[in-house]
Amino acid sequence: MPVIKASSLRDLKNRVNIHDIVVRVVALKKAGGGRFKGLCPFHSEKTPSFNVSADKGFFKCFGCGKAGDAINFVMETEGLAFTEAVEAIAQRFGVPLEYEEGTGGPSRETRSLRQEIFEIHDLAADHYRQAFLAATPPGEFIRDYWVRNRRFTPELAEEFRIGFAPPEDGALAAGLYKRKFSEDALRQCGLFYVRDGAVLTLGALRPRFRGRLMIPIRDHQGRVVAFTARQLELTPADDPAREAKYVNSPETPIFTKSQLLFNLDRARAHVGEGHPFVLVEGQLDALRCWSVGLRTAVAPQGTSITDGQLGLLRRYHPQVECFFDSDSAGQKAALRFLPMALKAGLEVRFLVAAGATKLDPDLLFLERGLAAYAELRAGAPTAMQFACRSLLPDPAAASPEQKSRTAQALFEILAQAESSVARAAFLAEIAVYLRVPPAALERDLRAFLARQSGSRYGAAAAAAPAAPAAAANGDSHARATEAHLLFLCLHHEPLLHALAAQLPHEWIDATHAAGRLLDRILAEAAHNGWSGREGLDQLLETEEEKSLVASLLFEAPGDEDLTKIANEGVRSLQRRFLEPQQRQIELEIASKGTNGDPDLLSLLKQRAEITRQLLNPPKLSLGS
Ligand code: ZN
């Protein structure tokens, strides 16, 4: 196991700013005091509660509680083990690492499964790319197909690493097999069919993609994590998915299709004021947009859009233009999409053509380029206008009942928007469109929302957990005492010294991280003095401990009497420690009766001592 030298780790931490690491994943805004804020990558939210302290080198989310340092952040967001995360950061920022002697350098054996599968995908993308460029008849076929059928340029193929899976393709498996990837990685990478239970030999790896155009799918950090493969004339007859126009990689440890948007890694660098995301239906649509200079297009992975994907978009930019096919399936998809987008806090517009002609983004942009986008935008209806038109195309001819039904359907949609300002604006649009008095519509909406919240409350009450919650609370309450004392130690050094001198070690429950850390810090302070924050870093042994400290450091103490709070904490640890003993002694005394048992006297003495201690809890004296 390679072990990175502690000095090297410290050096890395000093040279790399956590802001520069986090900003690759989260759009950060200055929040004053060396702090930055953004939308949390670990839970879904619309208002930022994810904080980064550049000075302290920690992040903390006040929404979901996740916290830690730069290394934790990379571990969590990229799914890496500790050493891998350190190496990834070092590589990115060009900081050399030193390893403890005899532990070796970065080695294949310690790569995680995910890391291996990332590597396999990178190699596979190269392999397919070479086949695309090969001076062979299939190579010529695919380049011709790309340029003549799809009408894309060779440069675009280069830029997006477009490839080709040969109809007979033993070379990919052989190449990977030779590189000694683990059996798990080869089985789980999704590029091969492997019969369950079959011994993994080279022959057992049958390629999933054969005779297809290969589009690499990158995650939002730009790593190839999957492929979409398009059917060609060359797709062999014995391909189990022969009839499928598109075949996608299955879900793997690095690919969750509901959490990924095609081209997001590049589009997110181009969004900004006046440049919203453009959501298109397919990868080739997104490539078409890119090729004409519309760089903010993203596409879901073949299936309908998910909340996770919309949350991902929202993290980078709040506006999205929705560009679906203008056929009825596309319109239905758009109507399903709208409430989800509002719920995610996105501001939506729809790119639709004026006439009833079928509008295919690929074709439109191919023929008319960026000018077509400008025209579509100029006439783009807002979310509510779009919904109104789709639900009731001819309001002038509609009966009052039809209008009322339409209004109810629209309420369903706008109820998803949390901002009351947005709701009011939507309502105004609806009133104009349906030609009904705004006040009447507002009354109906209020009635609708009241009904809805009534039923939601009922559902929540029914789903509420019963008794077990109490036990869990008790447990977390017990732990909270140590965490609280730890918090006081971190923020008020005199208390740290007082506790180090006066809190008996055995009162601390060291079965959880807060207790272990409190115990360790107090012991350090008692025996070796205390060297401040610098010393603290060295005492943190696990990721859980680091995360705990990060989260405690982020909270500021109020102006309460900290010593009084510390005394209450000590008192509660004392009772937790002594009271069970007291009960035990009472039991033993009761069982002895009064027959002059020699143990009885000793038990009575012990009881008296415990009672005395409980009546005189320790009072911390500061600065003595
Ligand atoms: Zn969070």
XYZ file of C-alpha atoms and ligand atoms in Angstrom:
625
model
C 0.000 0.000 0.000
C 1.543 3.294 -0.994
C 1.553 5.762 1.873
C 1.968 9.442 1.116
C 4.325 11.220 3.490
C 2.611 13.432 6.049
C 4.919 16.322 5.110
C 3.937 15.889 1.485
C 0.243 15.934 2.409
C 0.690 19.114 4.417
C 2.565 20.691 1.539
C -0.242 19.796 -0.851
C -2.854 21.281 1.462
C -0.889 24.501 1.771
C -0.416 24.887 -1.945
C -3.895 24.000 -3.150
C -6.862 26.217 -2.364
C -10.079 24.322 -1.671
C -11.952 26.937 -3.697
C -10.091 25.925 -6.861
C -11.032 22.315 -6.309
C -14.690 22.850 -5.509
C -15.287 25.365 -8.285
C -14.798 22.627 -10.889
C -17.997 21.035 -9.615
C -19.973 23.833 -7.966
C -20.550 27.342 -9.262
C -19.334 29.429 -6.301
C -20.192 32.997 -5.370
C -18.258 35.191 -2.941
C -19.961 35.393 0.427
C -17.498 37.573 2.326
C -14.991 36.689 5.003
C -13.012 34.363 2.762
C -16.149 32.309 2.239
C -17.931 31.144 -0.888
C -21.435 29.829 -1.429
C -23.014 27.564 -3.991
C -25.617 24.879 -4.566
C -24.731 21.718 -2.710
C -23.510 18.847 -4.906
C -24.569 16.313 -2.284
C -28.249 17.096 -2.017
C -30.786 18.822 -4.190
C -31.497 22.449 -3.364
C -32.495 25.716 -4.963
C -30.964 28.215 -2.590
C -27.286 27.782 -1.806
C -26.416 26.345 1.594
C -23.104 24.869 0.558
C -20.246 26.900 2.050
C -16.551 26.844 1.327
C -14.095 28.531 3.628
C -10.973 29.224 1.606
C -9.031 30.297 4.710
C -9.851 27.288 6.805
C -9.705 24.846 3.910
C -13.056 23.272 4.708
C -16.476 22.957 3.086
C -19.760 22.529 4.860
C -23.353 22.221 3.706
C -25.901 23.622 6.126
C -28.626 21.790 4.231
C -27.479 18.179 4.401
C -24.621 18.517 6.861
C -21.878 17.181 4.601
C -18.546 18.708 5.496
C -14.849 18.115 5.065
C -11.638 19.286 3.458
C -10.473 19.387 -0.152
C -9.511 15.730 -0.122
C -12.901 14.674 1.245
C -14.565 16.724 -1.445
C -12.698 14.964 -4.230
C -13.282 11.568 -2.595
C -17.015 12.201 -2.379
C -17.634 13.824 -5.733
C -15.362 11.568 -7.738
C -15.849 8.366 -5.798
C -12.152 7.898 -5.056
C -10.294 6.330 -2.164
C -8.175 8.629 0.014
C -4.823 8.070 -1.701
C -6.397 8.281 -5.139
C -8.030 11.584 -4.263
C -4.710 13.004 -3.026
C -2.998 11.830 -6.202
C -5.744 13.297 -8.388
C -5.399 16.699 -6.692
C -1.603 16.601 -6.872
C -1.732 15.791 -10.551
C -4.250 18.524 -11.316
C -2.222 21.213 -9.579
C 1.210 19.894 -10.520
C 2.299 19.248 -6.939
C 4.837 16.390 -6.619
C 4.081 13.765 -3.964
C 6.515 11.840 -1.805
C 5.752 8.372 -0.564
C 6.962 6.651 2.592
C 9.876 4.419 1.769
C 9.069 0.798 1.157
C 5.385 1.460 0.535
C 5.843 1.913 -3.210
C 4.368 4.597 -5.403
C 0.894 4.699 -6.863
C 0.230 1.130 -7.854
C -2.303 -0.731 -9.900
C -3.283 -2.965 -7.000
C -4.663 -0.111 -4.961
C -6.804 1.409 -7.662
C -10.447 1.299 -6.793
C -12.923 -0.482 -9.016
C -14.266 2.861 -10.200
C -10.809 4.085 -11.070
C -10.212 0.949 -13.135
C -13.501 1.335 -14.974
C -12.703 4.979 -15.746
C -9.402 3.831 -17.208
C -11.062 1.087 -19.231
C -13.436 3.634 -20.738
C -10.615 5.944 -21.654
C -8.790 3.102 -23.394
C -11.995 1.949 -25.091
C -12.679 5.455 -26.408
C -9.187 5.470 -27.925
C -9.739 2.024 -29.369
C -13.016 3.012 -31.058
C -11.444 6.239 -32.246
C -8.588 4.361 -33.935
C -11.086 2.087 -35.662
C -12.928 5.202 -36.901
C -9.690 6.513 -38.407
C -8.384 3.175 -39.706
C -7.397 2.876 -43.370
C -9.667 -0.135 -43.818
C -12.963 -0.586 -45.684
C -15.023 -0.371 -42.463
C -12.998 2.720 -41.494
C -13.782 4.319 -44.820
C -17.420 3.354 -44.465
C -17.820 4.988 -41.088
C -16.084 8.244 -42.033
C -18.236 8.432 -45.113
C -21.342 7.773 -43.004
C -20.329 10.533 -40.568
C -19.822 13.130 -43.255
C -22.477 12.165 -45.834
C -25.305 10.664 -43.774
C -24.954 12.564 -40.529
C -23.495 15.637 -42.229
C -20.935 16.340 -39.536
C -17.305 17.314 -40.037
C -14.221 15.199 -39.284
C -13.152 17.966 -36.869
C -16.291 17.507 -34.785
C -15.609 13.759 -34.669
C -12.128 14.527 -33.421
C -13.375 16.969 -30.802
C -15.928 14.547 -29.360
C -13.815 11.412 -29.831
C -16.465 9.878 -32.058
C -15.532 6.271 -32.766
C -16.513 3.061 -34.410
C -16.967 -0.413 -32.975
C -15.857 -2.888 -35.634
C -18.330 -5.711 -36.422
C -15.767 -8.269 -35.279
C -13.829 -6.804 -32.398
C -11.548 -9.051 -30.379
C -8.824 -6.430 -30.052
C -10.444 -4.335 -27.308
C -10.906 -7.286 -24.960
C -7.416 -8.590 -25.748
C -5.858 -5.189 -25.072
C -7.628 -4.777 -21.735
C -6.940 -8.369 -20.758
C -3.231 -7.852 -21.340
C -3.234 -4.764 -19.115
C -4.298 -6.911 -16.194
C -7.436 -5.127 -15.118
C -9.194 -6.888 -12.283
C -11.846 -9.450 -13.060
C -14.462 -7.290 -11.347
C -13.602 -4.328 -13.528
C -13.822 -6.337 -16.751
C -17.115 -7.895 -15.699
C -18.682 -4.650 -14.531
C -17.428 -2.119 -17.080
C -20.445 -2.699 -19.338
C -18.444 -3.041 -22.534
C -18.771 -6.814 -22.641
C -21.327 -9.527 -22.169
C -20.009 -12.074 -19.687
C -22.117 -15.109 -18.896
C -22.902 -15.301 -15.168
C -20.733 -17.804 -13.403
C -18.459 -18.233 -16.409
C -14.740 -18.306 -15.643
C -13.308 -15.048 -16.912
C -11.054 -15.875 -19.817
C -10.356 -13.740 -22.829
C -12.880 -15.804 -24.783
C -15.617 -15.108 -22.237
C -15.578 -11.356 -22.961
C -18.001 -10.819 -25.831
C -18.182 -7.204 -27.017
C -21.491 -5.448 -26.385
C -20.995 -2.955 -29.214
C -20.405 -4.288 -32.722
C -20.657 -2.555 -36.065
C -21.898 0.690 -34.553
C -21.060 4.398 -34.467
C -19.714 5.086 -30.990
C -20.509 8.312 -29.134
C -18.581 8.628 -25.867
C -20.662 9.883 -22.946
C -18.740 12.082 -20.554
C -19.730 12.912 -17.009
C -19.907 16.527 -15.876
C -16.189 16.452 -15.197
C -15.358 15.360 -18.723
C -14.458 11.722 -18.091
C -15.793 9.100 -20.485
C -18.172 6.951 -18.440
C -20.321 5.228 -21.065
C -21.130 5.012 -24.764
C -24.133 5.442 -26.967
C -23.871 3.234 -30.034
C -25.845 3.895 -33.203
C -26.957 1.139 -35.499
C -25.388 0.987 -38.979
C -25.673 -1.211 -42.051
C -22.592 -2.913 -40.638
C -24.303 -3.955 -37.400
C -24.041 -7.752 -37.586
C -27.135 -9.944 -37.817
C -26.150 -11.925 -34.722
C -25.945 -8.799 -32.532
C -28.546 -9.457 -29.809
C -29.634 -5.811 -30.065
C -29.532 -5.725 -33.864
C -32.897 -3.998 -34.204
C -32.196 -1.257 -31.687
C -31.315 2.039 -33.346
C -29.379 3.104 -30.277
C -27.727 0.896 -27.685
C -26.500 2.498 -24.478
C -24.011 1.271 -21.941
C -25.744 -0.392 -19.006
C -25.483 1.263 -15.607
C -22.090 0.615 -14.038
C -20.264 1.810 -10.924
C -19.348 4.965 -12.871
C -22.522 5.474 -14.909
C -25.973 6.297 -13.588
C -27.945 7.492 -16.554
C -30.547 9.397 -14.560
C -27.749 11.522 -13.065
C -26.016 12.465 -16.254
C -26.603 14.885 -19.103
C -24.783 14.552 -22.383
C -22.355 17.434 -23.012
C -22.891 19.063 -19.614
C -19.143 19.084 -18.997
C -18.655 21.482 -21.913
C -21.968 23.315 -21.891
C -21.524 24.413 -18.297
C -18.459 26.410 -19.300
C -20.533 28.392 -21.786
C -23.715 29.191 -19.861
C -24.168 32.621 -18.360
C -26.271 35.744 -18.596
C -28.086 35.570 -21.948
C -26.723 32.093 -22.617
C -29.054 29.610 -20.965
C -28.805 25.860 -21.245
C -30.591 24.431 -24.261
C -32.147 21.063 -23.580
C -32.450 18.877 -26.682
C -33.680 15.314 -26.992
C -30.716 13.387 -28.326
C -26.948 13.378 -28.320
C -26.752 13.994 -32.049
C -29.000 17.058 -31.605
C -26.583 18.352 -28.992
C -23.651 17.711 -31.327
C -25.479 19.575 -34.090
C -25.980 22.561 -31.800
C -22.307 22.520 -30.893
C -21.282 22.323 -34.525
C -23.174 25.505 -35.417
C -21.772 27.363 -32.427
C -24.580 26.853 -29.917
C -22.398 25.601 -27.106
C -24.851 25.293 -24.240
C -26.882 22.316 -25.482
C -27.295 19.239 -23.304
C -29.317 16.042 -23.779
C -30.656 13.409 -21.400
C -29.535 9.825 -21.811
C -32.112 8.363 -24.164
C -34.840 8.223 -21.518
C -37.052 11.000 -20.263
C -35.538 13.695 -18.128
C -35.178 13.133 -14.372
C -35.194 15.340 -11.278
C -31.541 14.464 -10.751
C -30.595 15.807 -14.169
C -32.521 19.022 -13.643
C -30.857 19.469 -10.267
C -27.521 19.123 -12.011
C -28.430 21.865 -14.486
C -29.678 24.135 -11.734
C -26.333 23.836 -10.026
C -24.679 25.697 -12.882
C -27.348 28.022 -14.254
C -31.016 28.799 -13.483
C -32.291 29.202 -17.043
C -33.049 26.539 -19.566
C -34.541 26.590 -23.031
C -36.356 23.474 -23.947
C -36.059 22.354 -27.552
C -37.970 19.164 -28.224
C -39.365 17.794 -31.469
C -42.558 19.597 -32.369
C -44.437 16.328 -32.911
C -47.010 15.353 -30.317
C -44.625 13.065 -28.408
C -42.211 15.965 -28.115
C -44.987 18.240 -26.869
C -46.149 15.720 -24.298
C -42.570 15.358 -23.119
C -42.379 19.135 -22.795
C -45.538 19.261 -20.667
C -44.211 16.520 -18.397
C -40.939 18.387 -18.157
C -42.392 21.727 -17.131
C -43.549 20.998 -13.561
C -40.305 19.141 -12.849
C -38.282 22.094 -14.050
C -40.283 24.527 -11.906
C -39.803 22.270 -8.933
C -36.055 22.269 -9.536
C -36.128 26.063 -9.497
C -35.374 26.443 -13.189
C -36.716 29.237 -15.339
C -37.972 27.693 -18.568
C -38.671 28.849 -22.079
C -39.740 26.738 -24.996
C -38.210 26.932 -28.430
C -41.079 26.199 -30.804
C -41.629 26.981 -34.445
C -44.427 29.347 -35.396
C -46.194 27.081 -37.897
C -47.434 23.583 -37.293
C -44.593 22.158 -39.381
C -42.537 19.406 -37.866
C -39.466 20.860 -36.315
C -36.391 18.748 -35.837
C -33.503 20.553 -34.117
C -30.893 18.590 -36.029
C -32.361 19.410 -39.425
C -33.201 22.998 -38.601
C -29.720 23.912 -37.392
C -28.070 21.949 -40.149
C -29.920 23.987 -42.745
C -30.035 27.378 -41.105
C -27.337 27.439 -38.458
C -27.293 29.825 -35.541
C -29.695 32.257 -37.256
C -32.475 29.711 -36.702
C -31.715 29.727 -32.980
C -31.935 33.507 -32.814
C -35.343 33.451 -34.528
C -36.696 30.725 -32.291
C -35.575 32.605 -29.213
C -37.172 35.836 -30.307
C -40.570 34.166 -30.454
C -40.076 31.706 -27.624
C -43.131 31.443 -25.367
C -42.666 31.472 -21.634
C -43.354 28.331 -19.670
C -46.973 29.285 -18.939
C -47.751 30.510 -22.440
C -46.473 27.215 -23.754
C -48.516 25.205 -21.276
C -51.660 27.261 -21.977
C -51.377 26.788 -25.732
C -50.711 23.086 -25.414
C -53.653 22.494 -23.108
C -56.181 24.770 -24.764
C -55.176 25.795 -28.279
C -58.226 27.975 -28.911
C -59.294 29.866 -25.775
C -61.652 32.172 -27.664
C -63.871 29.256 -28.589
C -63.647 27.485 -25.227
C -66.608 26.991 -22.889
C -66.352 28.115 -19.229
C -66.080 24.421 -18.201
C -63.162 23.876 -20.563
C -61.455 26.955 -19.202
C -61.971 25.808 -15.648
C -60.518 22.353 -16.412
C -57.557 23.977 -18.119
C -57.010 26.258 -15.149
C -56.937 23.264 -12.796
C -54.332 21.534 -14.993
C -52.252 24.706 -15.020
C -52.520 25.022 -11.231
C -51.019 21.542 -10.958
C -48.026 22.842 -12.853
C -47.559 26.196 -11.197
C -47.992 24.727 -7.725
C -44.531 23.258 -8.257
C -42.955 26.707 -8.301
C -41.927 27.638 -4.795
C -41.449 31.332 -5.368
C -44.686 33.205 -4.790
C -43.457 35.961 -7.093
C -43.114 33.436 -9.895
C -46.571 32.050 -9.102
C -48.159 35.481 -9.257
C -46.533 36.139 -12.626
C -47.742 32.776 -13.940
C -51.233 33.506 -12.726
C -51.301 36.821 -14.557
C -50.266 35.092 -17.775
C -52.946 32.455 -17.380
C -55.658 35.081 -16.754
C -54.742 36.898 -19.940
C -54.694 33.744 -22.003
C -57.932 32.272 -20.682
C -59.616 35.700 -20.698
C -60.880 35.334 -17.151
C -60.775 37.967 -14.374
C -57.467 37.670 -12.439
C -59.239 37.916 -9.070
C -61.468 34.923 -9.830
C -58.468 32.902 -10.949
C -56.585 33.813 -7.812
C -59.476 32.596 -5.633
C -59.513 29.292 -7.500
C -55.787 28.906 -7.098
C -55.989 29.531 -3.368
C -58.698 26.910 -3.040
C -56.609 24.515 -5.111
C -53.487 25.042 -2.984
C -55.456 24.647 0.233
C -56.878 21.327 -0.958
C -53.440 20.231 -2.010
C -51.627 21.129 1.183
C -54.437 19.482 3.159
C -53.903 16.195 1.392
C -50.135 16.532 1.550
C -50.274 17.090 5.304
C -52.503 14.046 5.689
C -50.069 11.925 3.709
C -47.098 13.119 5.714
C -48.826 12.381 9.009
C -49.699 8.896 7.834
C -46.141 8.225 6.778
C -44.562 9.496 9.992
C -42.471 6.877 11.760
C -43.669 5.695 15.157
C -41.834 4.725 18.349
C -38.310 3.775 17.118
C -37.544 7.438 16.553
C -37.462 8.029 20.295
C -34.716 5.481 20.868
C -32.656 6.861 18.018
C -33.041 10.344 19.441
C -31.848 9.275 22.841
C -28.780 7.769 21.281
C -27.920 10.807 19.209
C -28.559 13.002 22.212
C -25.974 11.040 24.188
C -23.442 11.523 21.414
C -24.323 15.166 21.128
C -22.762 15.876 24.521
C -19.287 14.861 23.362
C -19.753 16.702 20.082
C -20.803 19.769 22.009
C -17.790 19.675 24.289
C -15.600 19.166 21.243
C -17.182 22.238 19.683
C -16.369 24.266 22.798
C -12.774 23.018 22.789
C -12.329 24.029 19.170
C -13.663 27.519 19.730
C -12.397 28.386 23.180
C -8.923 27.279 24.141
C -9.161 28.030 27.875
C -12.060 25.568 28.053
C -9.975 22.990 26.225
C -7.302 23.246 28.898
C -9.829 23.209 31.714
C -11.488 20.082 30.345
C -8.099 18.453 29.710
C -7.236 18.946 33.357
C -10.575 18.128 34.945
C -12.713 15.809 32.814
C -12.089 12.160 33.749
C -11.142 10.168 30.677
C -13.517 7.295 31.520
C -16.602 9.503 31.363
C -16.142 9.964 27.644
C -17.963 7.528 25.403
C -15.355 6.652 22.786
C -17.589 4.387 20.731
C -18.278 7.181 18.249
C -16.150 9.703 16.395
C -16.947 12.759 18.528
C -16.072 10.885 21.717
C -12.849 9.424 20.353
C -11.724 12.773 19.083
C -12.613 14.618 22.265
C -10.693 12.014 24.235
C -7.669 12.283 21.932
C -7.593 16.070 21.923
C -7.911 16.318 25.696
C -5.143 13.725 26.153
C -2.926 15.623 23.735
C -3.545 18.895 25.530
C -2.946 17.301 28.945
C 0.270 15.527 28.027
C 1.912 17.491 25.258
C 0.436 20.934 25.538
C -1.563 22.250 22.637
C -0.214 23.680 19.417
C -3.459 25.109 18.065
C -5.075 24.351 14.738
C -1.850 22.982 13.240
C -1.738 20.320 15.928
C -5.392 19.564 15.417
C -4.855 18.534 11.807
C -2.410 15.865 12.888
C -4.849 14.380 15.371
C -7.542 13.694 12.806
C -7.301 10.058 11.866
C -10.380 9.277 9.814
C -12.504 11.001 7.225
C -15.403 10.955 9.646
C -13.341 12.879 12.163
C -12.225 15.425 9.601
C -15.764 15.964 8.465
C -16.935 16.343 12.047
C -14.279 18.942 12.831
C -15.017 20.828 9.619
C -18.630 21.039 10.545
C -17.899 22.147 14.111
C -15.451 24.794 12.933
C -18.048 26.243 10.611
C -20.527 26.889 13.368
C -19.842 30.022 15.311
C -20.493 30.019 19.046
C -23.274 32.345 20.097
C -22.824 34.820 22.937
C -24.001 32.397 25.620
C -21.859 31.657 28.645
C -19.590 28.951 27.212
C -18.277 27.884 30.588
C -21.793 27.314 31.851
C -22.569 25.200 28.790
C -19.367 23.227 29.289
C -20.288 22.594 32.923
C -23.689 21.302 31.888
C -21.968 18.968 29.421
C -19.591 17.676 32.059
C -22.496 17.165 34.444
C -24.380 15.113 31.896
C -21.321 12.936 31.172
C -20.894 12.400 34.880
C -24.472 11.265 35.316
C -24.298 9.028 32.308
C -21.229 7.392 33.801
C -22.263 7.149 37.461
C -25.996 6.527 37.411
C -25.860 3.000 35.957
C -23.266 2.143 38.635
C -25.543 3.584 41.253
C -28.457 1.449 40.035
C -26.254 -1.648 39.988
C -25.163 -1.066 43.575
C -28.756 -0.519 44.688
C -29.665 -3.886 43.164
C -26.795 -5.633 44.887
C -27.624 -4.014 48.212
C -31.233 -5.134 47.872
C -30.150 -8.704 47.155
C -27.908 -8.867 50.225
C -30.729 -8.328 52.679
C -29.653 -7.357 56.184
C -27.840 -10.499 57.350
C -24.539 -8.876 58.135
C -22.912 -9.700 54.805
C -19.324 -8.359 54.920
C -19.723 -7.023 51.340
C -22.672 -4.951 52.381
C -20.593 -2.415 54.199
C -18.363 -1.879 51.195
C -21.408 -1.523 48.927
C -22.949 1.057 51.213
C -19.708 3.020 51.200
C -19.582 2.935 47.402
C -23.163 4.144 47.216
C -22.432 7.007 49.548
C -19.421 8.021 47.473
C -21.379 8.013 44.211
C -24.172 10.001 45.791
C -21.661 12.501 47.055
C -20.100 12.884 43.630
C -23.463 13.318 41.946
C -24.401 15.981 44.422
C -21.151 17.842 43.788
C -20.570 17.851 40.057
C -17.186 19.202 38.967
C -17.068 22.903 38.158
C -14.533 23.814 35.538
C -12.140 26.498 36.640
C -10.583 28.432 33.814
C -7.071 29.741 33.588
C -5.894 28.116 36.809
Zn -25.935 19.559 1.064
